[in-house]
Amino acid sequence: MGRKRTKSGKIRLAEVAELAGVSPITASRFFRNPEALSVAKRTRVESAAKELGYVPNLAARALASQRTEVIGVLIPSLTNNVFSDVLRGIYDASEGSRYSIQLSNTRYSILQEEKLLRLFLAQKPAGLIVTGIDQTEESRAMLEAADCPIVQIMEIGPNPVDMMIGFSHYDAARAAIAHLFAQGHRKIGFVGARMDPRVQRRLDGYVSAMKDAGLFEQRFVVTTATPTSVTLGGALFTDLLAREPDLDAVFCANDDLALGVLFECRRREIGVPEQIGIVGFNDLEFMASAVPTLTSVRTNRYEMGKTAATMLIEAIEGRRPEQPVLDLGFRVIERQSSSSRHPDNRPALSGGAAPNKMVALPSSHD
Amino acid sequence: MGRKRTKSGKIRLAEVAELAGVSPITASRFFRNPEALSVAKRTRVESAAKELGYVPNLAARALASQRTEVIGVLIPSLTNNVFSDVLRGIYDASEGSRYSIQLSNTRYSILQEEKLLRLFLAQKPAGLIVTGIDQTEESRAMLEAADCPIVQIMEIGPNPVDMMIGFSHYDAARAAIAHLFAQGHRKIGFVGARMDPRVQRRLDGYVSAMKDAGLFEQRFVVTTATPTSVTLGGALFTDLLAREPDLDAVFCANDDLALGVLFECRRREIGVPEQIGIVGFNDLEFMASAVPTLTSVRTNRYEMGKTAATMLIEAIEGRRPEQPVLDLGFRVIERQSSSSRHPDNRPALSGGAAPNKMVALPSSHD
DNA sequence: GTCGTTGCTGGTAGCGCTGTCAACGATCCT
DNA sequence: AGGATCGTTGACAGCGCTACCAGCAACGAC
């Protein structure tokens, strides 16, 4: 049943120190800063610890040192594929380090975020990763006053609290529309769900690109606050078609919606891309596999998470990165669903302030 | 920059006690067992705490009380949709409770699991949630010796370490095959990826069902250790077809593979379900939206996580559930992709020892 | 009236570790 | 050679909270 066993044989630092023939404080130092010990004592403590199977008591450490080795992570959703990739990056980066991850879900509510932030901060985390740049005023103040490094992820913008890593959703959307223009599409609709700040900025990018071309029409835009889903993609597309039957392409705020649009086209026997072009956002794995393959804007989610955690840990340990704000860019991955109405292909469009920082996107699966 | 600020104005329990005019220990009791206080002192402490904005120091509490309020969760993957639903349930259940979640990713390695378990156990967690029933001997021993409640999730089997919640993957696979039989399919292939223990048991269920019907052929089975993906579904299906061109249905170990198979059929212009029936596993949201809609085995992932965490918390607080092993069942959701070769429809098949415990599956998104 | 009993409260003593500072010998510079 | 500096080590004093046990009033039973 696993309920028995009362006192586990606790090995304290003092025991290790005794066995090693050093003072407790020296043993303590071994675990925090081994370089500070002479080689002789270092090996003595090391073998003593191993022999006794010593595991430090984190609570005591936290109490005595007035700081924890916890990195708080605030993300809006646990199930959105986008965040699970980011999370995986964060966990991968934290692995092997002394830091552990404390994750909380804001459910896309900045009020909830504020509440969680208060909770986190009270425990004096070693560092904090927060999503986006749209915090409440109160949250912002807490973050600025916080006594630990902070990374804002998912997007970049002015006035970072501390560090920042992401890309411009606005520019990415503009690049997607530019691609559609280049392929000869003109009447381009927008479907968006959830409409969190990042989706909103994609919409803004879409609107500006369309306006720049003198092609914007309010009826081309269909959005909802409802959480995204494949099914919803179909429904929103249906709305869009009802408003504008002559549509020749759709830019979807994410790939789930794009897949839903694709299925809806199939249901209605609308040819893709002959009659309707489709572009998604995020470049989830299935996009390359769909029939026809679906164009999307690739974002470096895994790397974003991994780099954010790495930067944070570096900063915690006193090595602040030379570049506190990192633009990871994006890339329009051109596939069949948006292919040219005129048969001319061109290279992939890239964007972001640091396109050279781009790396291959790891598989979405682990 | 957020790096400044040295000493946050720390309000200790002692301050609260002083303001309330009680001893620190009484104030302490207020937070742990308010019932033990007289009503007068209770309200005094409460308002004092609120006035000062007191937040308990968890490290000190853990050190003094020799236990933490941390629930350790070990799952094989962060990105698999299946686990993100379970996780969401766990987080939802833990919210509002005093417990916080400590998550780690075993990457489908039981050795890694063992390592993490050792790490977790050393910090004396309040409770533990582990995935599956295939631990190493060492892990098993540690779990049995652990001084906290434990829930095994995702599947049920004999000899629970403590509590257990899940369903029979074997039975679920058999039900899927029974459904295909009922629809007139005979040459049914199996495609599986990753081949973790649960997928293996689905395969076992498939094999037994096929053998029972005298229809099993080794060449109907295509599996790989590679992580699952939509693309992989298409590739495995291609292999399968090469081995057995006369196949009339495919049972996919998960929905990603099923979607890949669907796309591959489309690519090859194979009619679904006329020429090939498809059944997936998990019933992810997109299955209902695909064209044709895809049959799948629905599993109660969110509820599994939520119930597991709820049971665990109850057990931690001394209220052990009357039913330590819970079968959440499954349900074959019949859709177009497997529909009858003979036009007769029948109600959905259900399974599991506690089908009445079945609840509506919450949306996969939050 | 005395003696438990119960309900509430407080004092004492750490939990296991680390921050700070001082001390020591060895090394280096002038 | 004398003093300064560096590298290494240890003593001490808590960090903020709770376990444990003692105390005390109020109450009822004998």
PDB file of C-alpha atoms in Angstrom, chain A residues 1-8 10 55-60 62-63 66 77-79 81 84-85 87-88 91-92 95 100-103 105 107-108 112 122-124 143-150 161-162 194 227-232 256 259 262-263 266-267 285-286 289-291 320 364-366, chain B residues 1-8 10 55-60 62-63 66 77-79 81 84-85 87-88 91-92 95 100-103 105 107-108 112 122-124 143-150 161-162 194 227-232 256 259 262-263 266-267 285-286 289-291 320 364-366:
ATOM      1  CA  MET A   1       0.000   0.000   0.000  1.00  0.00           C
ATOM      2  CA  GLY A   2       2.961   2.296   0.436  1.00  0.00           C
ATOM      3  CA  ARG A   3       1.602   3.989   3.494  1.00  0.00           C
ATOM      4  CA  LYS A   4       3.954   2.537   6.101  1.00  0.00           C
ATOM      5  CA  ARG A   5       7.539   3.541   7.001  1.00  0.00           C
ATOM      6  CA  THR A   6       7.729   6.386   9.431  1.00  0.00           C
ATOM      7  CA  LYS A   7      11.120   8.037   9.664  1.00  0.00           C
ATOM      8  CA  SER A   8      13.275   7.662   6.635  1.00  0.00           C
ATOM      9  CA  LYS A  10      17.786  11.028   7.258  1.00  0.00           C
ATOM     10  CA  VAL A  55      20.352  14.391  -0.478  1.00  0.00           C
ATOM     11  CA  PRO A  56      20.181  18.036   0.578  1.00  0.00           C
ATOM     12  CA  ASN A  57      17.080  19.246   2.304  1.00  0.00           C
ATOM     13  CA  LEU A  58      15.756  21.906   0.007  1.00  0.00           C
ATOM     14  CA  ALA A  59      13.463  23.406   2.587  1.00  0.00           C
ATOM     15  CA  ALA A  60      16.287  24.009   5.002  1.00  0.00           C
ATOM     16  CA  ALA A  62      15.663  27.749   1.143  1.00  0.00           C
ATOM     17  CA  LEU A  63      15.014  28.888   4.675  1.00  0.00           C
ATOM     18  CA  GLN A  66      16.376  33.190   1.891  1.00  0.00           C
ATOM     19  CA  SER A  77      -2.877  27.261 -21.437  1.00  0.00           C
ATOM     20  CA  LEU A  78      -1.691  23.773 -20.808  1.00  0.00           C
ATOM     21  CA  THR A  79      -3.285  22.120 -23.794  1.00  0.00           C
ATOM     22  CA  ASN A  81       0.235  22.782 -28.644  1.00  0.00           C
ATOM     23  CA  SER A  84       3.492  22.517 -24.783  1.00  0.00           C
ATOM     24  CA  ASP A  85       6.397  23.016 -27.166  1.00  0.00           C
ATOM     25  CA  LEU A  87       7.197  24.139 -21.994  1.00  0.00           C
ATOM     26  CA  ARG A  88       9.193  21.263 -23.282  1.00  0.00           C
ATOM     27  CA  TYR A  91      11.872  21.743 -18.935  1.00  0.00           C
ATOM     28  CA  ASP A  92      14.705  20.576 -21.132  1.00  0.00           C
ATOM     29  CA  GLU A  95      17.004  19.635 -16.499  1.00  0.00           C
ATOM     30  CA  SER A 100      12.963  23.221 -10.573  1.00  0.00           C
ATOM     31  CA  ILE A 101       9.995  24.493 -12.500  1.00  0.00           C
ATOM     32  CA  GLN A 102       6.827  25.696 -10.888  1.00  0.00           C
ATOM     33  CA  LEU A 103       4.156  25.915 -13.517  1.00  0.00           C
ATOM     34  CA  ASN A 105      -1.888  28.249 -15.867  1.00  0.00           C
ATOM     35  CA  ARG A 107      -6.182  30.508 -18.504  1.00  0.00           C
ATOM     36  CA  TYR A 108      -5.661  33.576 -20.645  1.00  0.00           C
ATOM     37  CA  GLN A 112      -5.557  35.278 -12.833  1.00  0.00           C
ATOM     38  CA  ALA A 122       5.761  35.592  -2.130  1.00  0.00           C
ATOM     39  CA  GLN A 123       7.911  32.484  -2.286  1.00  0.00           C
ATOM     40  CA  LYS A 124      10.864  34.428  -3.653  1.00  0.00           C
ATOM     41  CA  LEU A 143       7.468  42.289 -11.760  1.00  0.00           C
ATOM     42  CA  GLU A 144       9.506  45.468 -11.771  1.00  0.00           C
ATOM     43  CA  ALA A 145       9.887  45.300  -8.025  1.00  0.00           C
ATOM     44  CA  ALA A 146      10.700  41.617  -8.041  1.00  0.00           C
ATOM     45  CA  ASP A 147      14.049  40.613  -6.729  1.00  0.00           C
ATOM     46  CA  CYS A 148      14.772  38.073  -9.442  1.00  0.00           C
ATOM     47  CA  PRO A 149      15.436  37.864 -13.160  1.00  0.00           C
ATOM     48  CA  ILE A 150      12.394  37.686 -15.372  1.00  0.00           C
ATOM     49  CA  VAL A 161      10.500  44.207 -17.634  1.00  0.00           C
ATOM     50  CA  ASP A 162      13.849  42.505 -17.776  1.00  0.00           C
ATOM     51  CA  ARG A 194      -9.561  33.044 -28.641  1.00  0.00           C
ATOM     52  CA  PRO A 227     -11.209  28.731 -27.601  1.00  0.00           C
ATOM     53  CA  THR A 228      -9.741  27.501 -30.810  1.00  0.00           C
ATOM     54  CA  SER A 229     -10.423  24.098 -32.320  1.00  0.00           C
ATOM     55  CA  VAL A 230     -10.399  22.382 -35.665  1.00  0.00           C
ATOM     56  CA  THR A 231     -14.165  22.282 -35.723  1.00  0.00           C
ATOM     57  CA  LEU A 232     -14.310  25.977 -35.008  1.00  0.00           C
ATOM     58  CA  ASP A 256      -6.024  24.139 -35.883  1.00  0.00           C
ATOM     59  CA  LEU A 259      -7.035  22.379 -40.647  1.00  0.00           C
ATOM     60  CA  LEU A 262      -9.229  22.625 -45.093  1.00  0.00           C
ATOM     61  CA  PHE A 263     -11.776  20.038 -43.981  1.00  0.00           C
ATOM     62  CA  ARG A 266     -13.235  19.380 -48.689  1.00  0.00           C
ATOM     63  CA  ARG A 267     -16.777  19.069 -47.365  1.00  0.00           C
ATOM     64  CA  GLU A 285       3.646  18.969 -37.475  1.00  0.00           C
ATOM     65  CA  PHE A 286       0.496  17.931 -39.297  1.00  0.00           C
ATOM     66  CA  SER A 289       1.299  16.071 -43.913  1.00  0.00           C
ATOM     67  CA  ALA A 290      -2.138  17.334 -44.878  1.00  0.00           C
ATOM     68  CA  VAL A 291      -3.544  16.962 -48.373  1.00  0.00           C
ATOM     69  CA  ARG A 320      23.295  38.392 -17.530  1.00  0.00           C
ATOM     70  CA  SER A 364       6.834  18.788 -32.006  1.00  0.00           C
ATOM     71  CA  HIS A 365       6.986  15.460 -30.275  1.00  0.00           C
ATOM     72  CA  ASP A 366       9.230  13.984 -27.718  1.00  0.00           C
TER      73      ASP A 366
ATOM     74  CA  MET B   1      15.032  45.925 -15.051  1.00  0.00           C
ATOM     75  CA  GLY B   2      13.453  44.464 -11.972  1.00  0.00           C
ATOM     76  CA  ARG B   3      16.754  43.575 -10.429  1.00  0.00           C
ATOM     77  CA  LYS B   4      16.772  46.062  -7.583  1.00  0.00           C
ATOM     78  CA  ARG B   5      14.931  45.908  -4.275  1.00  0.00           C
ATOM     79  CA  THR B   6      16.809  43.977  -1.659  1.00  0.00           C
ATOM     80  CA  LYS B   7      14.731  43.088   1.364  1.00  0.00           C
ATOM     81  CA  SER B   8      11.060  42.820   0.696  1.00  0.00           C
ATOM     82  CA  LYS B  10       8.685  40.474   5.194  1.00  0.00           C
ATOM     83  CA  VAL B  55       1.964  35.064   3.257  1.00  0.00           C
ATOM     84  CA  PRO B  56       3.363  32.001   4.986  1.00  0.00           C
ATOM     85  CA  ASN B  57       6.921  31.011   4.282  1.00  0.00           C
ATOM     86  CA  LEU B  58       6.638  27.581   2.776  1.00  0.00           C
ATOM     87  CA  ALA B  59      10.267  26.720   3.275  1.00  0.00           C
ATOM     88  CA  ALA B  60      10.082  27.348   6.981  1.00  0.00           C
ATOM     89  CA  ALA B  62       8.341  22.488   5.350  1.00  0.00           C
ATOM     90  CA  LEU B  63      11.448  22.506   7.464  1.00  0.00           C
ATOM     91  CA  GLN B  66       9.100  17.777   8.062  1.00  0.00           C
ATOM     92  CA  SER B  77       5.681  13.397 -22.343  1.00  0.00           C
ATOM     93  CA  LEU B  78       4.829  17.040 -22.210  1.00  0.00           C
ATOM     94  CA  THR B  79       3.707  17.452 -25.764  1.00  0.00           C
ATOM     95  CA  ASN B  81      -2.066  15.787 -26.322  1.00  0.00           C
ATOM     96  CA  SER B  84      -1.785  17.655 -21.639  1.00  0.00           C
ATOM     97  CA  ASP B  85      -5.422  16.829 -21.025  1.00  0.00           C
ATOM     98  CA  LEU B  87      -2.300  17.481 -16.740  1.00  0.00           C
ATOM     99  CA  ARG B  88      -4.963  20.052 -17.123  1.00  0.00           C
ATOM    100  CA  TYR B  91      -3.815  21.299 -12.258  1.00  0.00           C
ATOM    101  CA  ASP B  92      -7.500  22.089 -12.111  1.00  0.00           C
ATOM    102  CA  GLU B  95      -6.054  24.721  -7.783  1.00  0.00           C
ATOM    103  CA  SER B 100       1.373  22.657  -5.550  1.00  0.00           C
ATOM    104  CA  ILE B 101       2.319  20.485  -8.478  1.00  0.00           C
ATOM    105  CA  GLN B 102       5.831  19.454  -9.242  1.00  0.00           C
ATOM    106  CA  LEU B 103       5.959  18.077 -12.736  1.00  0.00           C
ATOM    107  CA  ASN B 105       8.941  14.363 -17.709  1.00  0.00           C
ATOM    108  CA  ARG B 107      10.479  10.835 -21.686  1.00  0.00           C
ATOM    109  CA  TYR B 108       9.030   7.352 -21.755  1.00  0.00           C
ATOM    110  CA  GLN B 112      14.563   8.192 -16.045  1.00  0.00           C
ATOM    111  CA  ALA B 122      13.943  12.710  -1.178  1.00  0.00           C
ATOM    112  CA  GLN B 123      11.915  15.874  -0.743  1.00  0.00           C
ATOM    113  CA  LYS B 124       9.130  14.017   1.014  1.00  0.00           C
ATOM    114  CA  LEU B 143       6.932   3.632  -4.173  1.00  0.00           C
ATOM    115  CA  GLU B 144       5.883   0.917  -1.771  1.00  0.00           C
ATOM    116  CA  ALA B 145       8.165   2.279   0.882  1.00  0.00           C
ATOM    117  CA  ALA B 146       7.095   5.853   0.282  1.00  0.00           C
ATOM    118  CA  ASP B 147       5.514   7.640   3.137  1.00  0.00           C
ATOM    119  CA  CYS B 148       2.793   9.277   1.071  1.00  0.00           C
ATOM    120  CA  PRO B 149      -0.277   8.402  -0.964  1.00  0.00           C
ATOM    121  CA  ILE B 150       0.342   7.489  -4.576  1.00  0.00           C
ATOM    122  CA  VAL B 161       0.955   0.389  -5.344  1.00  0.00           C
ATOM    123  CA  ASP B 162      -1.744   2.394  -3.648  1.00  0.00           C
ATOM    124  CA  ARG B 194       6.286   4.900 -29.818  1.00  0.00           C
ATOM    125  CA  PRO B 227       7.636   9.033 -31.618  1.00  0.00           C
ATOM    126  CA  THR B 228       4.215   9.385 -33.112  1.00  0.00           C
ATOM    127  CA  SER B 229       3.234  12.014 -35.644  1.00  0.00           C
ATOM    128  CA  VAL B 230       0.714  12.573 -38.369  1.00  0.00           C
ATOM    129  CA  THR B 231       3.356  12.164 -41.005  1.00  0.00           C
ATOM    130  CA  LEU B 232       4.432   8.895 -39.481  1.00  0.00           C
ATOM    131  CA  ASP B 256      -2.363  11.430 -34.944  1.00  0.00           C
ATOM    132  CA  LEU B 259      -5.112  11.453 -39.337  1.00  0.00           C
ATOM    133  CA  LEU B 262      -6.539   9.531 -43.679  1.00  0.00           C
ATOM    134  CA  PHE B 263      -4.289  11.976 -45.502  1.00  0.00           C
ATOM    135  CA  ARG B 266      -6.543  10.921 -49.818  1.00  0.00           C
ATOM    136  CA  ARG B 267      -3.160  11.164 -51.457  1.00  0.00           C
ATOM    137  CA  GLU B 285     -11.053  17.043 -31.036  1.00  0.00           C
ATOM    138  CA  PHE B 286     -10.166  17.026 -34.715  1.00  0.00           C
ATOM    139  CA  SER B 289     -14.150  17.429 -37.796  1.00  0.00           C
ATOM    140  CA  ALA B 290     -12.165  15.493 -40.379  1.00  0.00           C
ATOM    141  CA  VAL B 291     -13.605  14.544 -43.752  1.00  0.00           C
ATOM    142  CA  ARG B 320      -8.833   7.566   1.783  1.00  0.00           C
ATOM    143  CA  SER B 364      -9.419  19.370 -25.410  1.00  0.00           C
ATOM    144  CA  HIS B 365      -8.765  23.059 -25.203  1.00  0.00           C
ATOM    145  CA  ASP B 366      -8.847  25.552 -22.424  1.00  0.00           C
TER     146      ASP B 366
END
